[in-house]
PDB file of C-alpha atoms in Angstrom:
ATOM      1  CA  UNK A   1     -91.997  51.676  69.174  1.00 76.00           C
ATOM      2  CA  UNK A   2     -90.121  48.238  69.391  1.00 88.00           C
ATOM      3  CA  UNK A   3     -87.113  47.839  67.552  1.00 91.00           C
ATOM      4  CA  UNK A   4     -86.062  44.780  66.471  1.00 89.00           C
ATOM      5  CA  UNK A   5     -82.272  44.797  66.005  1.00 85.00           C
ATOM      6  CA  UNK A   6     -82.166  40.115  64.842  1.00 87.00           C
ATOM      7  CA  UNK A   7     -84.061  37.431  63.901  1.00 90.00           C
ATOM      8  CA  UNK A   8     -84.035  36.917  67.662  1.00 89.00           C
ATOM      9  CA  UNK A   9     -86.300  39.772  68.759  1.00 91.00           C
ATOM     10  CA  UNK A  10     -89.573  38.325  66.091  1.00 93.00           C
ATOM     11  CA  UNK A  11     -91.655  36.991  68.598  1.00 92.00           C
ATOM     12  CA  UNK A  12     -93.159  35.399  65.526  1.00 93.00           C
ATOM     13  CA  UNK A  13     -90.625  33.787  64.321  1.00 93.00           C
ATOM     14  CA  UNK A  14     -89.442  32.315  68.124  1.00 90.00           C
ATOM     15  CA  UNK A  15     -88.894  27.610  68.457  1.00 87.00           C
ATOM     16  CA  UNK A  16     -88.441  27.661  64.501  1.00 91.00           C
ATOM     17  CA  UNK A  17     -85.095  26.320  62.413  1.00 92.00           C
ATOM     18  CA  UNK A  18     -82.629  28.633  62.060  1.00 94.00           C
ATOM     19  CA  UNK A  19     -83.333  27.951  58.091  1.00 96.00           C
ATOM     20  CA  UNK A  20     -86.804  28.906  58.673  1.00 94.00           C
ATOM     21  CA  UNK A  21     -86.634  31.597  60.873  1.00 94.00           C
ATOM     22  CA  UNK A  22     -84.228  33.053  57.370  1.00 95.00           C
ATOM     23  CA  UNK A  23     -86.822  32.276  55.056  1.00 95.00           C
ATOM     24  CA  UNK A  24     -89.540  34.294  56.825  1.00 95.00           C
ATOM     25  CA  UNK A  25     -87.531  36.785  57.740  1.00 95.00           C
ATOM     26  CA  UNK A  26     -86.810  38.202  54.676  1.00 95.00           C
ATOM     27  CA  UNK A  27     -90.674  37.504  53.128  1.00 95.00           C
ATOM     28  CA  UNK A  28     -91.767  39.422  56.676  1.00 94.00           C
ATOM     29  CA  UNK A  29     -89.497  42.551  55.399  1.00 94.00           C
ATOM     30  CA  UNK A  30     -90.816  41.984  51.980  1.00 95.00           C
ATOM     31  CA  UNK A  31     -94.519  42.815  52.368  1.00 96.00           C
ATOM     32  CA  UNK A  32     -93.789  45.317  55.390  1.00 95.00           C
ATOM     33  CA  UNK A  33     -91.516  47.237  52.912  1.00 95.00           C
ATOM     34  CA  UNK A  34     -95.462  46.555  50.412  1.00 95.00           C
ATOM     35  CA  UNK A  35     -98.086  48.046  53.383  1.00 95.00           C
ATOM     36  CA  UNK A  36     -96.116  50.402  54.502  1.00 95.00           C
ATOM     37  CA  UNK A  37     -95.042  51.521  50.680  1.00 95.00           C
ATOM     38  CA  UNK A  38     -93.667  54.760  50.065  1.00 96.00           C
ATOM     39  CA  UNK A  39     -93.003  55.396  53.413  1.00 95.00           C
ATOM     40  CA  UNK A  40     -90.315  52.693  53.261  1.00 93.00           C
ATOM     41  CA  UNK A  41     -88.458  54.379  50.574  1.00 93.00           C
ATOM     42  CA  UNK A  42     -88.942  57.516  52.489  1.00 95.00           C
ATOM     43  CA  UNK A  43     -87.095  56.436  55.744  1.00 93.00           C
ATOM     44  CA  UNK A  44     -84.406  55.438  54.199  1.00 92.00           C
ATOM     45  CA  UNK A  45     -83.763  58.833  52.694  1.00 94.00           C
ATOM     46  CA  UNK A  46     -83.929  60.667  56.020  1.00 93.00           C
ATOM     47  CA  UNK A  47     -81.817  58.047  57.227  1.00 90.00           C
ATOM     48  CA  UNK A  48     -79.476  57.710  54.196  1.00 90.00           C
ATOM     49  CA  UNK A  49     -79.687  62.078  54.205  1.00 91.00           C
ATOM     50  CA  UNK A  50     -78.591  62.536  58.060  1.00 88.00           C
ATOM     51  CA  UNK A  51     -75.650  59.766  57.811  1.00 85.00           C
ATOM     52  CA  UNK A  52     -74.485  62.327  54.949  1.00 85.00           C
ATOM     53  CA  UNK A  53     -74.730  65.282  57.892  1.00 85.00           C
ATOM     54  CA  UNK A  54     -73.000  64.340  60.398  1.00 79.00           C
ATOM     55  CA  UNK A  55     -70.879  62.524  58.362  1.00 77.00           C
ATOM     56  CA  UNK A  56     -70.084  66.088  57.196  1.00 80.00           C
ATOM     57  CA  UNK A  57     -70.088  67.857  59.904  1.00 78.00           C
ATOM     58  CA  UNK A  58     -69.001  65.646  62.989  1.00 74.00           C
ATOM     59  CA  UNK A  59     -65.006  66.401  63.663  1.00 73.00           C
ATOM     60  CA  UNK A  60     -64.763  62.471  63.847  1.00 71.00           C
ATOM     61  CA  UNK A  61     -61.485  61.500  61.380  1.00 72.00           C
ATOM     62  CA  UNK A  62     -59.291  58.328  61.742  1.00 73.00           C
ATOM     63  CA  UNK A  63     -60.583  54.833  62.347  1.00 78.00           C
ATOM     64  CA  UNK A  64     -62.435  55.147  65.730  1.00 79.00           C
ATOM     65  CA  UNK A  65     -64.380  58.738  64.833  1.00 76.00           C
ATOM     66  CA  UNK A  66     -65.167  56.490  61.159  1.00 76.00           C
ATOM     67  CA  UNK A  67     -66.375  53.447  63.573  1.00 83.00           C
ATOM     68  CA  UNK A  68     -68.157  55.863  65.686  1.00 80.00           C
ATOM     69  CA  UNK A  69     -70.305  57.432  61.852  1.00 80.00           C
ATOM     70  CA  UNK A  70     -70.350  53.721  60.808  1.00 82.00           C
ATOM     71  CA  UNK A  71     -72.399  52.490  64.563  1.00 88.00           C
ATOM     72  CA  UNK A  72     -74.287  55.922  64.579  1.00 85.00           C
ATOM     73  CA  UNK A  73     -75.816  55.225  61.128  1.00 86.00           C
ATOM     74  CA  UNK A  74     -76.433  51.231  61.847  1.00 90.00           C
ATOM     75  CA  UNK A  75     -78.791  52.800  64.373  1.00 92.00           C
ATOM     76  CA  UNK A  76     -80.195  55.270  62.416  1.00 89.00           C
ATOM     77  CA  UNK A  77     -80.954  52.597  59.857  1.00 92.00           C
ATOM     78  CA  UNK A  78     -82.382  50.402  62.241  1.00 92.00           C
ATOM     79  CA  UNK A  79     -84.179  52.650  63.695  1.00 92.00           C
ATOM     80  CA  UNK A  80     -86.176  54.421  60.702  1.00 92.00           C
ATOM     81  CA  UNK A  81     -85.707  51.507  58.714  1.00 93.00           C
ATOM     82  CA  UNK A  82     -85.636  48.296  59.574  1.00 93.00           C
ATOM     83  CA  UNK A  83     -87.559  48.164  62.437  1.00 93.00           C
ATOM     84  CA  UNK A  84     -91.012  49.868  60.623  1.00 94.00           C
ATOM     85  CA  UNK A  85     -90.661  47.641  57.808  1.00 95.00           C
ATOM     86  CA  UNK A  86     -90.434  45.084  60.475  1.00 95.00           C
ATOM     87  CA  UNK A  87     -93.160  45.734  62.349  1.00 95.00           C
ATOM     88  CA  UNK A  88     -95.605  46.076  59.263  1.00 95.00           C
ATOM     89  CA  UNK A  89     -93.564  42.412  57.940  1.00 95.00           C
ATOM     90  CA  UNK A  90     -95.108  41.172  61.351  1.00 95.00           C
ATOM     91  CA  UNK A  91     -98.666  41.317  60.389  1.00 95.00           C
ATOM     92  CA  UNK A  92     -98.581  39.333  58.270  1.00 94.00           C
ATOM     93  CA  UNK A  93     -96.654  36.436  59.541  1.00 94.00           C
ATOM     94  CA  UNK A  94     -99.307  37.364  61.889  1.00 94.00           C
ATOM     95  CA  UNK A  95    -102.098  36.827  59.151  1.00 94.00           C
ATOM     96  CA  UNK A  96     -99.820  33.685  58.559  1.00 92.00           C
ATOM     97  CA  UNK A  97    -100.560  31.929  61.445  1.00 91.00           C
ATOM     98  CA  UNK A  98     -97.364  33.169  62.454  1.00 91.00           C
ATOM     99  CA  UNK A  99     -96.124  32.126  65.886  1.00 86.00           C
ATOM    100  CA  UNK A 100     -96.879  28.043  65.190  1.00 75.00           C
ATOM    101  CA  UNK A 101     -98.789  27.278  68.404  1.00 62.00           C
TER     102      UNK A 101
END
């Protein structure tokens, strides 16, 4: 599975102006959530539960510990929720004729 860190990682959006990229990226996410259906919510709950378990059981305190947990939570969200949603949304972008030649 490809990991989509940002708009720049979506091949169908390359070469478009930034405003159009943002608009299409939002539509891509919206369509991706529709296409994966309840799997989106299941993945989101799993990411939240894993983040809570990690935050409770890792003996990390202070600012550095909080930052490490925050980075891990963001990574979980990107891998479990955002990337599969964008992957499904890319199909919609391709159906709409992107990338435009």
